[in-house]
CSV table of N, CA and C in Angstrom, one decimal:
chain,number,residue,atom,x,y,z
A,67,MET,N,-8.2,94.3,-232.2
A,67,MET,CA,-9.2,95.3,-232.4
A,67,MET,C,-10.3,95.2,-231.4
A,68,SER,N,-10.7,96.2,-230.8
A,68,SER,CA,-11.8,96.2,-229.8
A,68,SER,C,-13.1,96.3,-230.5
A,69,THR,N,-14.1,95.6,-230.0
A,69,THR,CA,-15.4,95.6,-230.6
A,69,THR,C,-16.4,95.9,-229.5
A,70,THR,N,-17.6,96.3,-230.0
A,70,THR,CA,-18.7,96.5,-229.1
A,70,THR,C,-19.9,95.8,-229.7
A,71,THR,N,-20.9,95.5,-228.8
A,71,THR,CA,-22.1,94.9,-229.3
A,71,THR,C,-23.0,96.0,-229.8
A,72,GLU,N,-23.5,95.7,-231.0
A,72,GLU,CA,-24.4,96.7,-231.7
A,72,GLU,C,-25.8,96.6,-231.1
A,73,HIS,N,-26.5,97.7,-231.1
A,73,HIS,CA,-27.9,97.7,-230.7
A,73,HIS,C,-28.7,97.6,-232.0
A,74,ARG,N,-29.2,96.4,-232.3
A,74,ARG,CA,-29.9,96.1,-233.6
A,74,ARG,C,-31.2,95.5,-233.2
A,75,PRO,N,-32.3,96.3,-232.9
A,75,PRO,CA,-33.6,95.7,-232.6
A,75,PRO,C,-34.1,94.8,-233.7
A,76,HIS,N,-34.7,93.7,-233.3
A,76,HIS,CA,-35.3,92.7,-234.2
A,76,HIS,C,-36.8,93.1,-234.3
A,77,ALA,N,-37.2,93.7,-235.4
A,77,ALA,CA,-38.5,94.3,-235.5
A,77,ALA,C,-39.6,93.1,-235.7
A,78,ASP,N,-40.8,93.4,-235.2
A,78,ASP,CA,-41.9,92.5,-235.4
A,78,ASP,C,-41.6,91.1,-234.8
A,79,HIS,N,-41.1,91.1,-233.6
A,79,HIS,CA,-40.8,89.9,-232.9
A,79,HIS,C,-41.7,89.7,-231.7
A,80,ASP,N,-42.8,89.0,-231.8
A,80,ASP,CA,-43.8,88.9,-230.7
A,80,ASP,C,-43.4,87.9,-229.7
A,81,HIS,N,-42.6,86.9,-230.0
A,81,HIS,CA,-42.2,85.9,-229.1
A,81,HIS,C,-41.4,86.5,-228.0
A,82,ARG,N,-41.6,86.0,-226.7
A,82,ARG,CA,-40.8,86.5,-225.6
A,82,ARG,C,-39.8,85.4,-225.2
A,83,HIS,N,-38.5,85.7,-225.4
A,83,HIS,CA,-37.5,84.8,-225.1
A,83,HIS,C,-37.2,84.8,-223.5
A,84,ALA,N,-37.1,83.6,-223.0
A,84,ALA,CA,-36.8,83.5,-221.5
A,84,ALA,C,-36.5,82.0,-221.3
A,85,PRO,N,-36.0,81.7,-220.1
A,85,PRO,CA,-35.7,80.3,-219.8
A,85,PRO,C,-37.0,79.5,-220.0
A,86,GLY,N,-36.9,78.4,-220.7
A,86,GLY,CA,-38.0,77.5,-221.0
A,86,GLY,C,-38.9,77.9,-222.2
A,87,CYS,N,-38.5,78.9,-223.0
A,87,CYS,CA,-39.3,79.4,-224.1
A,87,CYS,C,-39.3,78.5,-225.3
A,88,GLY,N,-38.4,77.5,-225.3
A,88,GLY,CA,-38.4,76.5,-226.4
A,88,GLY,C,-37.2,76.7,-227.4
A,89,HIS,N,-36.5,77.8,-227.2
A,89,HIS,CA,-35.3,78.1,-228.0
A,89,HIS,C,-34.0,77.8,-227.2
A,90,VAL,N,-33.0,77.4,-227.9
A,90,VAL,CA,-31.7,77.1,-227.2
A,90,VAL,C,-31.2,78.4,-226.6
A,91,ALA,N,-30.8,78.3,-225.4
A,91,ALA,CA,-30.2,79.4,-224.7
A,91,ALA,C,-28.7,79.2,-224.7
A,92,VAL,N,-28.0,80.3,-225.0
A,92,VAL,CA,-26.5,80.2,-225.1
A,92,VAL,C,-25.9,81.3,-224.3
A,93,PRO,N,-25.2,81.0,-223.2
A,93,PRO,CA,-24.6,82.0,-222.4
A,93,PRO,C,-23.6,82.7,-223.3
A,94,HIS,N,-23.6,84.1,-223.2
A,94,HIS,CA,-22.7,84.9,-224.1
A,94,HIS,C,-22.2,86.1,-223.3
A,95,GLU,N,-21.0,86.1,-222.9
A,95,GLU,CA,-20.5,87.3,-222.1
A,95,GLU,C,-21.4,87.6,-220.9
A,96,ASP,N,-22.0,88.7,-220.8
A,96,ASP,CA,-22.8,89.1,-219.7
A,96,ASP,C,-24.3,88.9,-219.9
A,97,HIS,N,-24.7,88.1,-220.9
A,97,HIS,CA,-26.1,87.9,-221.1
A,97,HIS,C,-26.4,86.5,-221.7
A,98,VAL,N,-27.6,86.3,-222.1
A,98,VAL,CA,-27.9,85.0,-222.7
A,98,VAL,C,-28.5,85.3,-224.1
A,99,ASP,N,-28.1,84.6,-225.1
A,99,ASP,CA,-28.6,84.7,-226.5
A,99,ASP,C,-29.6,83.5,-226.6
A,100,TYR,N,-30.6,83.7,-227.5
A,100,TYR,CA,-31.5,82.6,-227.8
A,100,TYR,C,-31.4,82.4,-229.3
A,101,VAL,N,-31.2,81.1,-229.7
A,101,VAL,CA,-31.1,80.7,-231.1
A,101,VAL,C,-32.5,80.7,-231.7
A,102,HIS,N,-32.7,81.5,-232.8
A,102,HIS,CA,-34.0,81.6,-233.4
A,102,HIS,C,-33.8,81.8,-234.9
A,103,ASP,N,-34.3,80.9,-235.7
A,103,ASP,CA,-34.2,81.0,-237.2
A,103,ASP,C,-32.8,81.3,-237.7
A,104,SER,N,-31.8,80.6,-237.1
A,104,SER,CA,-30.4,80.7,-237.5
A,104,SER,C,-29.8,82.1,-237.2
A,105,HIS,N,-30.3,82.8,-236.3
A,105,HIS,CA,-29.7,84.0,-235.7
A,105,HIS,C,-29.8,84.0,-234.2
A,106,LEU,N,-29.2,84.9,-233.6
A,106,LEU,CA,-29.2,85.0,-232.1
A,106,LEU,C,-29.9,86.2,-231.6
A,107,HIS,N,-30.8,86.0,-230.7
A,107,HIS,CA,-31.5,87.1,-230.1
A,107,HIS,C,-31.0,87.4,-228.7
A,108,ARG,N,-31.0,88.6,-228.3
A,108,ARG,CA,-30.6,89.0,-227.0
A,108,ARG,C,-31.8,89.9,-226.4
A,109,VAL,N,-32.3,89.5,-225.3
A,109,VAL,CA,-33.4,90.3,-224.6
A,109,VAL,C,-32.8,91.6,-224.2
A,110,HIS,N,-33.5,92.7,-224.6
A,110,HIS,CA,-33.1,94.0,-224.3
A,110,HIS,C,-34.3,94.9,-224.0
A,111,GLY,N,-34.6,95.0,-222.7
A,111,GLY,CA,-35.7,95.8,-222.2
A,111,GLY,C,-37.0,95.1,-222.7
A,112,ASP,N,-37.8,95.8,-223.5
A,112,ASP,CA,-39.1,95.3,-223.9
A,112,ASP,C,-39.1,94.7,-225.3
A,113,HIS,N,-37.9,94.4,-225.8
A,113,HIS,CA,-37.7,93.9,-227.2
A,113,HIS,C,-36.5,93.0,-227.2
A,114,VAL,N,-36.2,92.4,-228.4
A,114,VAL,CA,-35.0,91.6,-228.6
A,114,VAL,C,-34.2,92.3,-229.6
A,115,ASP,N,-32.8,92.1,-229.5
A,115,ASP,CA,-31.9,92.6,-230.5
A,115,ASP,C,-31.2,91.4,-231.1
A,116,GLU,N,-30.8,91.6,-232.3
A,116,GLU,CA,-29.9,90.7,-233.0
A,116,GLU,C,-28.5,90.8,-232.2
A,117,CYS,N,-28.0,89.7,-231.8
A,117,CYS,CA,-26.7,89.8,-231.0
A,117,CYS,C,-25.6,89.8,-232.0
A,118,ALA,N,-25.0,90.9,-232.3
A,118,ALA,CA,-23.9,91.0,-233.2
A,118,ALA,C,-22.9,92.1,-232.7
A,119,LYS,N,-21.6,91.8,-232.9
A,119,LYS,CA,-20.6,92.8,-232.6
A,119,LYS,C,-20.2,93.5,-233.8
A,120,SER,N,-19.8,94.8,-233.6
A,120,SER,CA,-19.3,95.5,-234.7
A,120,SER,C,-17.8,95.3,-234.7
A,121,GLY,N,-17.2,95.3,-235.9
A,121,GLY,CA,-15.7,95.1,-236.0
A,121,GLY,C,-15.4,93.7,-236.1
A,122,HIS,N,-14.1,93.4,-236.0
A,122,HIS,CA,-13.6,92.1,-236.2
A,122,HIS,C,-12.6,91.8,-235.1
A,123,GLU,N,-13.0,90.8,-234.3
A,123,GLU,CA,-12.2,90.4,-233.1
A,123,GLU,C,-11.6,89.0,-233.2
A,124,VAL,N,-10.4,88.9,-233.4
A,124,VAL,CA,-9.7,87.6,-233.5
A,124,VAL,C,-9.5,87.1,-232.2
A,125,HIS,N,-9.8,85.8,-232.0
A,125,HIS,CA,-9.5,85.1,-230.7
A,125,HIS,C,-8.1,84.6,-230.8
A,126,GLU,N,-7.1,85.3,-230.2
A,126,GLU,CA,-5.7,84.9,-230.2
A,126,GLU,C,-5.4,83.7,-229.4
A,127,GLY,N,-4.4,82.9,-229.9
A,127,GLY,CA,-4.0,81.8,-229.1
A,127,GLY,C,-5.0,80.6,-229.0
A,128,HIS,N,-5.8,80.5,-229.9
A,128,HIS,CA,-6.8,79.4,-229.8
A,128,HIS,C,-6.4,78.2,-230.7
A,129,ALA,N,-5.8,77.3,-230.1
A,129,ALA,CA,-5.2,76.1,-230.8
A,129,ALA,C,-6.3,75.1,-231.1
A,130,HIS,N,-7.4,75.0,-230.3
A,130,HIS,CA,-8.4,74.0,-230.5
A,130,HIS,C,-9.1,74.2,-231.8
A,131,GLN,N,-9.4,73.2,-232.5
A,131,GLN,CA,-10.1,73.3,-233.8
A,131,GLN,C,-11.5,72.8,-233.6
A,132,HIS,N,-12.5,73.7,-233.7
A,132,HIS,CA,-13.9,73.4,-233.6
A,132,HIS,C,-14.4,72.6,-234.8
A,133,GLY,N,-15.3,71.7,-234.6
A,133,GLY,CA,-15.9,71.0,-235.7
A,133,GLY,C,-17.0,70.1,-235.2
A,134,GLN,N,-17.5,69.2,-236.0
A,134,GLN,CA,-18.7,68.4,-235.7
A,134,GLN,C,-18.6,67.6,-234.4
A,135,ASP,N,-17.5,67.1,-234.0
A,135,ASP,CA,-17.4,66.3,-232.8
A,135,ASP,C,-16.4,66.9,-231.8
A,136,CYS,N,-16.3,68.2,-231.8
A,136,CYS,CA,-15.2,68.8,-230.9
A,136,CYS,C,-15.7,68.9,-229.4
A,137,GLY,N,-17.0,68.7,-229.1
A,137,GLY,CA,-17.4,68.7,-227.8
A,137,GLY,C,-18.1,70.0,-227.4
A,138,HIS,N,-18.1,71.0,-228.2
A,138,HIS,CA,-18.7,72.3,-227.9
A,138,HIS,C,-20.0,72.4,-228.7
A,139,VAL,N,-20.9,73.2,-228.1
A,139,VAL,CA,-22.2,73.4,-228.7
A,139,VAL,C,-22.1,74.1,-230.0
A,140,ALA,N,-22.7,73.6,-231.1
A,140,ALA,CA,-22.7,74.3,-232.4
A,140,ALA,C,-24.0,75.1,-232.5
A,141,VAL,N,-23.8,76.3,-232.9
A,141,VAL,CA,-25.0,77.2,-233.0
A,141,VAL,C,-25.0,77.8,-234.4
A,142,PRO,N,-26.1,77.4,-235.2
A,142,PRO,CA,-26.2,78.1,-236.5
A,142,PRO,C,-26.4,79.6,-236.4
A,143,HIS,N,-25.6,80.3,-237.2
A,143,HIS,CA,-25.6,81.8,-237.0
A,143,HIS,C,-25.4,82.4,-238.4
A,144,GLY,N,-26.6,82.8,-239.0
A,144,GLY,CA,-26.5,83.3,-240.4
A,144,GLY,C,-26.0,82.3,-241.4
A,145,ASP,N,-24.8,82.6,-242.0
A,145,ASP,CA,-24.3,81.7,-243.1
A,145,ASP,C,-23.2,80.8,-242.6
A,146,HIS,N,-23.0,80.7,-241.2
A,146,HIS,CA,-21.9,79.9,-240.7
A,146,HIS,C,-22.4,79.3,-239.4
A,147,VAL,N,-21.5,78.6,-238.7
A,147,VAL,CA,-21.7,78.0,-237.4
A,147,VAL,C,-20.8,78.6,-236.4
A,148,ASP,N,-21.3,79.0,-235.2
A,148,ASP,CA,-20.5,79.4,-234.1
A,148,ASP,C,-20.4,78.3,-233.1
A,149,TYR,N,-19.4,78.2,-232.3
A,149,TYR,CA,-19.2,77.2,-231.3
A,149,TYR,C,-19.1,77.9,-230.0
A,150,VAL,N,-19.9,77.5,-229.0
A,150,VAL,CA,-19.9,78.0,-227.7
A,150,VAL,C,-18.7,77.5,-226.9
A,151,HIS,N,-17.9,78.4,-226.4
A,151,HIS,CA,-16.6,78.1,-225.7
A,151,HIS,C,-16.3,79.1,-224.7
A,152,ASP,N,-16.3,78.7,-223.4
A,152,ASP,CA,-15.9,79.6,-222.3
A,152,ASP,C,-16.7,80.9,-222.3
A,153,GLY,N,-18.0,80.9,-222.5
A,153,GLY,CA,-18.9,82.1,-222.4
A,153,GLY,C,-18.9,83.0,-223.6
A,154,HIS,N,-18.3,82.5,-224.7
A,154,HIS,CA,-18.4,83.3,-225.9
A,154,HIS,C,-18.5,82.3,-227.1
A,155,ARG,N,-18.7,82.9,-228.3
A,155,ARG,CA,-18.9,82.0,-229.4
A,155,ARG,C,-17.7,82.3,-230.4
A,156,HIS,N,-17.2,81.2,-230.9
A,156,HIS,CA,-16.1,81.2,-231.9
A,156,HIS,C,-16.7,80.9,-233.3
A,157,SER,N,-16.2,81.6,-234.2
A,157,SER,CA,-16.6,81.4,-235.6
A,157,SER,C,-15.3,81.4,-236.5
A,158,ALA,N,-15.2,80.4,-237.4
A,158,ALA,CA,-14.1,80.2,-238.3
A,158,ALA,C,-14.1,81.4,-239.3
A,159,HIS,N,-12.9,82.0,-239.5
A,159,HIS,CA,-12.7,83.1,-240.4
A,159,HIS,C,-11.3,83.2,-240.9
A,160,ASP,N,-11.1,83.0,-242.2
A,160,ASP,CA,-9.8,83.1,-242.9
A,160,ASP,C,-8.7,82.5,-242.1
A,161,GLY,N,-8.8,81.3,-241.7
A,161,GLY,CA,-7.7,80.5,-241.1
A,161,GLY,C,-7.5,80.8,-239.6
A,162,HIS,N,-8.4,81.5,-238.9
A,162,HIS,CA,-8.4,81.7,-237.5
A,162,HIS,C,-9.8,81.7,-236.9
A,163,TRP,N,-9.9,81.9,-235.6
A,163,TRP,CA,-11.2,81.9,-235.0
A,163,TRP,C,-11.5,83.3,-234.5
A,164,ASP,N,-12.7,83.8,-234.7
A,164,ASP,CA,-13.2,85.1,-234.2
A,164,ASP,C,-14.0,84.9,-233.0
A,165,ASP,N,-14.0,85.9,-232.1
A,165,ASP,CA,-15.0,86.0,-231.0
A,165,ASP,C,-16.2,86.7,-231.6
A,166,HIS,N,-17.4,86.0,-231.3
A,166,HIS,CA,-18.6,86.7,-231.7
A,166,HIS,C,-19.4,87.1,-230.4
């Protein structure tokens, strides 16, 4: 299933995310997300968006099992943990890995 990134502005966010802002920067596809309060912000013009895709995108052929000592950066994201891998984030979902 093909997915697209949603435009979901994060209201009332005065902090300006940028390199050195104090939040973990995570390369994600063609942009950088910033980890903030267990969610991911993406700079978009003069505001930030919640970085979220619409739809469900299974990462096919992913034999690696992410976990506490897998060697990939773990990023708290809402009610789960994403793992940064090859410029995207993986999230466990029903026995497989999703691309976030």
